[in-house]
Coordinates of C-alpha atoms and ligand atoms in Angstrom, one line a residue:
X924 CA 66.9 160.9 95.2
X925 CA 69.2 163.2 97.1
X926 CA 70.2 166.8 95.8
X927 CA 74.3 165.4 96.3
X928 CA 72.8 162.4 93.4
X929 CA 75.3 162.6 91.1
X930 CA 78.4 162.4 93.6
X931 CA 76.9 159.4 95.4
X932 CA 76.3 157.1 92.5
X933 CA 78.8 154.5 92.9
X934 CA 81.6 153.7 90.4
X935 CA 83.9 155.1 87.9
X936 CA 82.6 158.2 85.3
X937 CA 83.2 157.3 82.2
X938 CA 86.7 158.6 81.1
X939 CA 87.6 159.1 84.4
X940 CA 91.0 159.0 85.4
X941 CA 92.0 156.0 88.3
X942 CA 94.9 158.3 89.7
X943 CA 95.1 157.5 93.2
X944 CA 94.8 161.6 94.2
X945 CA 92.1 162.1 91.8
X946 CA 89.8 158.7 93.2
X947 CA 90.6 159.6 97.0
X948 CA 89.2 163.0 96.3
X949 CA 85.7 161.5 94.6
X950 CA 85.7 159.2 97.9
X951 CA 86.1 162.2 100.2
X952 CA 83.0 163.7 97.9
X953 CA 80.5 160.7 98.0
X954 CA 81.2 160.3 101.8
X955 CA 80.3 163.5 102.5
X956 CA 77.6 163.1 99.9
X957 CA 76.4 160.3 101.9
X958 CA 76.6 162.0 105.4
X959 CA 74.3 165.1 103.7
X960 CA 71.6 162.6 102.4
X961 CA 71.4 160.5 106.0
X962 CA 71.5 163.6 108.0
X963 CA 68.4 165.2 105.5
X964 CA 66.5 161.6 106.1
X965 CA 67.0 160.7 102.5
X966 CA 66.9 157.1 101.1
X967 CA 70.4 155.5 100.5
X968 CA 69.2 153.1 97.3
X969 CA 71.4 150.1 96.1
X970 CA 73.2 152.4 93.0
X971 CA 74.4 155.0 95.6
X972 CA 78.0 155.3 97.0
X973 CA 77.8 154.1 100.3
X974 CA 80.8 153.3 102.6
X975 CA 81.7 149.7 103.4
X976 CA 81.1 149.6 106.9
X977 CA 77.4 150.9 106.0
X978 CA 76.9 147.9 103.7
X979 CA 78.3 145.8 106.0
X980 CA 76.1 146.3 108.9
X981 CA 73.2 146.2 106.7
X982 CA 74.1 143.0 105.1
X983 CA 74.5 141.3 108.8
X984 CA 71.2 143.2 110.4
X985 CA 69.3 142.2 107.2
X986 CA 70.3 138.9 107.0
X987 CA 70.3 138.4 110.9
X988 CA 66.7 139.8 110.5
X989 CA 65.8 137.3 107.5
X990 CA 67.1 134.3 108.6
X991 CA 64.9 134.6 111.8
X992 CA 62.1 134.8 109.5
X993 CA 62.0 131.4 108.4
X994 CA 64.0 129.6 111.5
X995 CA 60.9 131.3 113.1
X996 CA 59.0 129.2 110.9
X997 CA 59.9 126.3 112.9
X998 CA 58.5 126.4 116.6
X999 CA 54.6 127.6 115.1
X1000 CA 54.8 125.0 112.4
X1001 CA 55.4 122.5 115.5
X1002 CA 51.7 123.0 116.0
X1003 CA 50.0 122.6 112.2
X1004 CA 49.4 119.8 113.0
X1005 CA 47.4 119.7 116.5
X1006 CA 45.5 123.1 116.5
X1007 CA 42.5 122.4 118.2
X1008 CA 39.9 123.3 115.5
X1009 CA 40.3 123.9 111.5
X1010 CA 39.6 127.9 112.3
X1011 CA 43.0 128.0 114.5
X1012 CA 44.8 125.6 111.7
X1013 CA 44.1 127.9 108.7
X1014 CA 45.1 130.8 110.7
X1015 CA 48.3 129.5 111.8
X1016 CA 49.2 128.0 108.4
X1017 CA 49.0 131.6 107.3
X1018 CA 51.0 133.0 109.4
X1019 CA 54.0 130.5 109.0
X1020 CA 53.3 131.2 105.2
X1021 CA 53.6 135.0 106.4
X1022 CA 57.1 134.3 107.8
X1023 CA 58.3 132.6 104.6
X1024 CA 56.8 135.4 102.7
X1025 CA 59.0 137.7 105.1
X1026 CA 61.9 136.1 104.9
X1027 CA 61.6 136.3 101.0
X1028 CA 61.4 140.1 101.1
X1029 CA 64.5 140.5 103.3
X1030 CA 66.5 138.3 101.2
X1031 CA 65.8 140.2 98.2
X1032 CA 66.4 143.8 100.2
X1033 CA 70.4 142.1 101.0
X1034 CA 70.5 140.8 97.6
X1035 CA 70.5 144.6 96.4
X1036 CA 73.6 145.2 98.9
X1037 CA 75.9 142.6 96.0
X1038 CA 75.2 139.8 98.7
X1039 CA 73.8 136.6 97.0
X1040 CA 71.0 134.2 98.8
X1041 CA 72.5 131.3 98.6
X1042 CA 75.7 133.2 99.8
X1043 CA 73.7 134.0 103.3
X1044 CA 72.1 130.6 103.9
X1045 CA 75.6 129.3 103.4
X1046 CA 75.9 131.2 106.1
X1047 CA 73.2 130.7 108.4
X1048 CA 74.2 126.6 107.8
X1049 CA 77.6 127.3 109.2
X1050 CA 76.6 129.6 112.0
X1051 CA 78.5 132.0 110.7
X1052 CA 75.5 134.1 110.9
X1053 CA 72.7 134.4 113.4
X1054 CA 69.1 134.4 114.0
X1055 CA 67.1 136.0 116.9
X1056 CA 67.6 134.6 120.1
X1057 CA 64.0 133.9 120.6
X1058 CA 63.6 130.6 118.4
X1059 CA 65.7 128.4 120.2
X1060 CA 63.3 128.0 122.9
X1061 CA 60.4 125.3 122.6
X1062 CA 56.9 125.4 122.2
X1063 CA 55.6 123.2 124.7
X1064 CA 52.0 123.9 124.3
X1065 CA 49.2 125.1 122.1
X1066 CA 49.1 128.5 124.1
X1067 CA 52.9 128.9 123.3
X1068 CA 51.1 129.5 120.1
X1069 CA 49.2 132.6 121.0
X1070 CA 51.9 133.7 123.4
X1071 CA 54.4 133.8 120.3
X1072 CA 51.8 136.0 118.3
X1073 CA 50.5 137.9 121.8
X1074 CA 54.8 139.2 123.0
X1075 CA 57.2 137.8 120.1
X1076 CA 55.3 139.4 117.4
X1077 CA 54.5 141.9 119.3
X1078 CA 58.3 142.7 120.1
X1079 CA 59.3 142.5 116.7
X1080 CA 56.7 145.2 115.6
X1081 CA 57.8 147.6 118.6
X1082 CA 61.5 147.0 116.8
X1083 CA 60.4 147.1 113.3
X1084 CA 57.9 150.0 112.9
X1085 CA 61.1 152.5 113.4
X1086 CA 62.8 150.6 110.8
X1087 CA 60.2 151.3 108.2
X1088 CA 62.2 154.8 108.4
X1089 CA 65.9 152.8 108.0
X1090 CA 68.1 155.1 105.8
X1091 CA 68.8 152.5 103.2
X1092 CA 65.3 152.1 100.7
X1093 CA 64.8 148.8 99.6
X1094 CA 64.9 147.5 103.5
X1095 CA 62.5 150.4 104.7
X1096 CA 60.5 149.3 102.1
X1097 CA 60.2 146.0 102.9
X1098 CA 59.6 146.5 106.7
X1099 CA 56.3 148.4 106.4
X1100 CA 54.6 145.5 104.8
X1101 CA 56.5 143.4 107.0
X1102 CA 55.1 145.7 110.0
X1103 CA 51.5 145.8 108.3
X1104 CA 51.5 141.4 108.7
X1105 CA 53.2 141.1 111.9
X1106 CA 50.4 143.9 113.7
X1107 CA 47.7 141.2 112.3
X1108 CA 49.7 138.3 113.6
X1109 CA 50.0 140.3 117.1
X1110 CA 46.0 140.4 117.0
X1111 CA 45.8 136.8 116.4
X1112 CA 48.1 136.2 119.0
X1113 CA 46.2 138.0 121.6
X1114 CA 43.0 136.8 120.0
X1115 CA 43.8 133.2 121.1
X1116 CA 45.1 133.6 124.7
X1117 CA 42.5 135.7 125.1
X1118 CA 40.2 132.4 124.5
X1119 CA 42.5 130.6 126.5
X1120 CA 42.5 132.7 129.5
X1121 CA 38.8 132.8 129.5
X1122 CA 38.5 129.4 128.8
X1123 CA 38.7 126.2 131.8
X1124 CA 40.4 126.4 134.6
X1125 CA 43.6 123.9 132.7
X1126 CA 43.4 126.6 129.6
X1127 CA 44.0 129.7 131.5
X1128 CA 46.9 128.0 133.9
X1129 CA 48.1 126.8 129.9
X1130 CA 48.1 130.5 128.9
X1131 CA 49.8 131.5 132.0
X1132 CA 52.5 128.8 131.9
X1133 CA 53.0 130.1 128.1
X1134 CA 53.6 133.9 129.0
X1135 CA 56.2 132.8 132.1
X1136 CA 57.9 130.9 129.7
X1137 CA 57.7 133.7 127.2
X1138 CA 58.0 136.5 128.5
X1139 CA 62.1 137.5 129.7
X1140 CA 63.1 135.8 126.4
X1141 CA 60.9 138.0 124.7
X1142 CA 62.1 141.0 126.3
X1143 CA 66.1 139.9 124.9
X1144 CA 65.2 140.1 121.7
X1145 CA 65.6 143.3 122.0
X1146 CA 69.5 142.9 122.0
X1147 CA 71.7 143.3 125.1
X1148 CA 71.4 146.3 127.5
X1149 CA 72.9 149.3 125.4
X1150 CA 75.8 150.3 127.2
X1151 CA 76.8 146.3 125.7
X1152 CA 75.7 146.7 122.5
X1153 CA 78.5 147.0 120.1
X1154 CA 76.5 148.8 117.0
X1155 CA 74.1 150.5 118.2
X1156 CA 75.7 153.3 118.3
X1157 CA 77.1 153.1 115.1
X1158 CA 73.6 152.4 113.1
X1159 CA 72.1 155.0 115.0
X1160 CA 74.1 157.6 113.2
X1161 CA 73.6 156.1 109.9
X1162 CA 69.9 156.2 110.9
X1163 CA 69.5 152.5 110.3
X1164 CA 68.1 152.6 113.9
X1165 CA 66.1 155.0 115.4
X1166 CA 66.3 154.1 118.7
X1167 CA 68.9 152.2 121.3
X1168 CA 68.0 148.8 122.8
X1169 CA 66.9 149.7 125.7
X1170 CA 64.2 152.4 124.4
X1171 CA 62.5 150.0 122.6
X1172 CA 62.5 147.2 125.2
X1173 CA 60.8 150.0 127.6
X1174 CA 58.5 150.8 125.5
X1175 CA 57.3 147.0 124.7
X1176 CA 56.9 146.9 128.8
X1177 CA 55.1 149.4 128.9
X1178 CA 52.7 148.3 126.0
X1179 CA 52.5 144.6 127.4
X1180 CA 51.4 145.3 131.5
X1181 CA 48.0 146.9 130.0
X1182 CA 47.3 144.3 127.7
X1183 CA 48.3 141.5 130.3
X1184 CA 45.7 142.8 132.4
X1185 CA 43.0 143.1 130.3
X1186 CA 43.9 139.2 129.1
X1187 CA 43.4 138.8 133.0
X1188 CA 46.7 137.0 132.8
X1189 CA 50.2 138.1 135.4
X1190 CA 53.7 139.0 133.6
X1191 CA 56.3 137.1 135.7
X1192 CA 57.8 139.9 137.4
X1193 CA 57.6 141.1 140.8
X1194 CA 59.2 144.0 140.2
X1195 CA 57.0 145.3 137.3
X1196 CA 55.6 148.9 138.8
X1197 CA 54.7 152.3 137.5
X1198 CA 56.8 154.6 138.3
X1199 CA 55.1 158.0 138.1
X1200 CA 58.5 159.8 137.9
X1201 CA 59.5 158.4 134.9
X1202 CA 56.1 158.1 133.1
X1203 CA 57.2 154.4 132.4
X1204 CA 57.2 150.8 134.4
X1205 CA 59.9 149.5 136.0
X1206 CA 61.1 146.0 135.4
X1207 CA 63.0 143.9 136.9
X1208 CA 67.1 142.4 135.6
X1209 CA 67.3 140.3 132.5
X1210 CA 69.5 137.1 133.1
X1211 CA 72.2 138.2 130.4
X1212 CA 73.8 135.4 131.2
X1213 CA 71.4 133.2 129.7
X1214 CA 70.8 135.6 126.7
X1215 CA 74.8 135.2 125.8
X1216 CA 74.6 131.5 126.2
X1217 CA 71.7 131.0 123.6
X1218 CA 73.8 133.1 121.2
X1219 CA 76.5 130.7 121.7
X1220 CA 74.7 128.0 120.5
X1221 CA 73.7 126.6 124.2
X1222 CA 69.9 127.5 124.0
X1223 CA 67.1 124.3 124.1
X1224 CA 66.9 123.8 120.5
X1225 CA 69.7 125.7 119.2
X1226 CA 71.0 121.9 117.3
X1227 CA 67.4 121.3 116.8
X1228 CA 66.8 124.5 114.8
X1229 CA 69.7 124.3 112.5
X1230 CA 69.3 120.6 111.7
X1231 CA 66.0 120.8 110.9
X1232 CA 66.9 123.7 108.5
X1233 CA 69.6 122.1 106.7
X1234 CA 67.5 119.3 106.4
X1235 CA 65.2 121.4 104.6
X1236 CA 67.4 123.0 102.4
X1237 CA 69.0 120.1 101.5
X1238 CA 65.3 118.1 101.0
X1239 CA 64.5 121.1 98.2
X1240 CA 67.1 121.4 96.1
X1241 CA 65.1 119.6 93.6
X1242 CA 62.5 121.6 93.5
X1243 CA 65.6 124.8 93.2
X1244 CA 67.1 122.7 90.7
X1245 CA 63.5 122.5 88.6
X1246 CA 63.0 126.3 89.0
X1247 CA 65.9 127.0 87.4
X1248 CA 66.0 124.7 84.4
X1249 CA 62.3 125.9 83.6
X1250 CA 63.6 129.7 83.8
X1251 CA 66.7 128.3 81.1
X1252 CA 63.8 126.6 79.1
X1253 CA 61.8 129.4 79.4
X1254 CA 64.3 132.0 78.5
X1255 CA 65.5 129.9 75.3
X1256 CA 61.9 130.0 73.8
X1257 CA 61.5 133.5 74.2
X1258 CA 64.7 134.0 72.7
Ligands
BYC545 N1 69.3 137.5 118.9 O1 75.2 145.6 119.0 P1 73.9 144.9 119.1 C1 60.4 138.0 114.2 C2 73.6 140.2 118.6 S1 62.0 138.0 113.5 C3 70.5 137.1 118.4 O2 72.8 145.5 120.0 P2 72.4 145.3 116.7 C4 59.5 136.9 113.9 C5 74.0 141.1 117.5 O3 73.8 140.6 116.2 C6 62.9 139.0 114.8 N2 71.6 137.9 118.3 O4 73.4 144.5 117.7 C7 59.8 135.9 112.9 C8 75.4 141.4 117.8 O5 76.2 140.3 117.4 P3 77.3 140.4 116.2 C9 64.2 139.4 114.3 C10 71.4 139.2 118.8 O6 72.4 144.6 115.4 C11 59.0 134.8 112.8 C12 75.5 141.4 119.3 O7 74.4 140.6 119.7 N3 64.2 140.8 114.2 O8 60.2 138.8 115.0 O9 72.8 146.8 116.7 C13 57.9 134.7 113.6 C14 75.4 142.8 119.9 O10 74.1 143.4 119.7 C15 70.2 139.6 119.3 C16 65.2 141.5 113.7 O11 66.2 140.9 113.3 C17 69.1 138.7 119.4 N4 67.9 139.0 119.9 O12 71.0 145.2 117.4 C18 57.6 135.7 114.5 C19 65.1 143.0 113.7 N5 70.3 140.9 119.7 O13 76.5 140.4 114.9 C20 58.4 136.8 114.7 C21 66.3 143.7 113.0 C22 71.6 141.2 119.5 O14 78.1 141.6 116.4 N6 67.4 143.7 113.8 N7 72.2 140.2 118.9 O15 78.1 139.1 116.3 C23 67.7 144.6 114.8 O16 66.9 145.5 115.0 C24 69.0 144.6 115.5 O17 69.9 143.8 114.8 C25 68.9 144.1 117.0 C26 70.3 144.0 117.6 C27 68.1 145.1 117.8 C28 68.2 142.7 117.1

């Protein structure tokens, strides 16, 4: 808890006077509270004074962040059903249990920001709110599989390990175990292209057609080049990011050229080259177009993704419905 405590802690004291001089005073106090506990890396937690636009943001990143959670469900469940052995099944079913899992702890962190679930999948149903880019292209193949685990997971963790130090708690929190999964899923990821790739002469082209397929979307989810990216800025002061777009993209490139070697497989870029002066690779441009048409809705399976998550919403309320008349039945006889 912060030294300035007592002046963030949202609300009214009791007794306290709602003169309009006297509560514009207290809100000049907590906001400078506030900016004191973010600039000494202290935890904003759900009781504290926060402003609006700091909720806000959080509410939209964090729900942005959950609902691509379980729409990422969707393109890995594809193949449940035709992994090639019972060893590459169970793993996969655990992973799209993992994503459930982690969509279920970044619902709960929003929830603590006054923002209800059913609230947010209202709007996620609407497209009122979004989910990453990356799902609404199609997994063709079984290697899509590993290339999902090998550069999407991958990307997320490059993106989420600095979010483990967000400034607001209860999504920190959530992100290291988040972080903790998705470095396993990476793993598997690489694990199974790595088979693929040393595999026949049809697996390895399989693998390769997966990563240039993969790859460039992979390398938007990162958001758009930071000198387009409306918040970054913004978050960056309130320490809910770390780092700017473009950092983290360039240092996912930078990770992934190593590790494409060793899988023996190309990245499909020509212009991918170390450049000694910068200690970093250089890459070659991103097709922004393309990334601003799948946020409008014009990706491959953009209609696919939300209709098959209505769907399941929809198909469940019955077992929402039984949950919540056992929990009245249940409270009643502990009463
Ligand atoms: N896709 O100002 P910017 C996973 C939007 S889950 C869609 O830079 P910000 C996984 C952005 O919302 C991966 N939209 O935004 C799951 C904004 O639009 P609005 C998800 C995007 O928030 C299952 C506009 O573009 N990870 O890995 O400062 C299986 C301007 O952007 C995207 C997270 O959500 C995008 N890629 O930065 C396997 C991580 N990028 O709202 C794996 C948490 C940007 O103004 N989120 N937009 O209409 C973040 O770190 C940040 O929100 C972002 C964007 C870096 C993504």
């Amino acid at each position: 808890m912060a030294t300035a405590a007592a002046h963030r802690t949202a609300g009214t004291e009791p007794g306290e006077a709602a003169h309009p001089a006297a509560s514009s005073a207290r809100t000049a106090e907590q906001q400078t509270a506030f900016d004191e506990a973010v600039a000494a890396d202290e935890r904003i937690e759900p009781r504290d004074w926060m402003p609006d636009a700091y909720r806000a943001t959080l509410v939209r990143q964090i729900a942005q962040h959950a609902h691509s959670e379980i729409i990422g469900m969707q393109p890995e469940a594809n193949w449940i059903t035709r992994a090639p052995s019972l060893r590459r099944k169970a793993i996969l079913m655990a992973k799209v249990q993992d994503e459930a899992g982690h969509g279920l702890y970044l619902y709960s962190a929003a929830e603590t920001l006054g923002t209800s679930r059913e609230e947010l999948l209202d709007k996620l149903h609407s497209g009122r709110q979004k989910y990453s880019s990356i799902f609404n292209y199609p997994t063709l193949t079984w290697a899509d599989v590993g290339a999902i685990g090998w550069l999407v997971d991958g990307a997320a963790i490059t993106n989420q390990v600095p979010l483990c130090r967000c400034s607001y708690g209860p999504y920190a929190r959530a992100m290291v175990r988040v972080c903790k999964e998705e470095s396993f899923h990476q793993r598997q990821g690489y694990e199974s292209l790595l088979a693929l790739s040393r595999g026949t002469e049809a697996q390895h082209e399989m693998a390769q057609d997966a990563v240039d397929r993969w790859w460039w979307p992979s390398l938007m989810m990162f958001g758009p080049p930071d000198d387009e990216s409306s918040h970054s800025e913004q978050s960056m002061t309130w320490k809910i990011k770390r780092h700017s777009n473009d950092e983290l993209r360039q240092r996912f490139v930078d990770i992934c050229v190593p590790q494409a070697e060793s899988l023996g497989l190309t990245l499909p870029d020509p212009d991918l080259a170390w450049n000694e002066a910068r200690g970093h690779y250089d890459f070659g441009p991103i097709d922004w177009t393309e990334f601003w048409d799948v946020l409008k809705g014009n990706g491959p399976c953009n209609d696919q993704r939300i209709t098959q998550r209505r769907r399941a919403h929809e198909e469940g309320a019955w077992v929402r419905e039984a949950a919540a008349a056992h929990a009245a039945k249940h409270g009643k006889a502990t009463a």
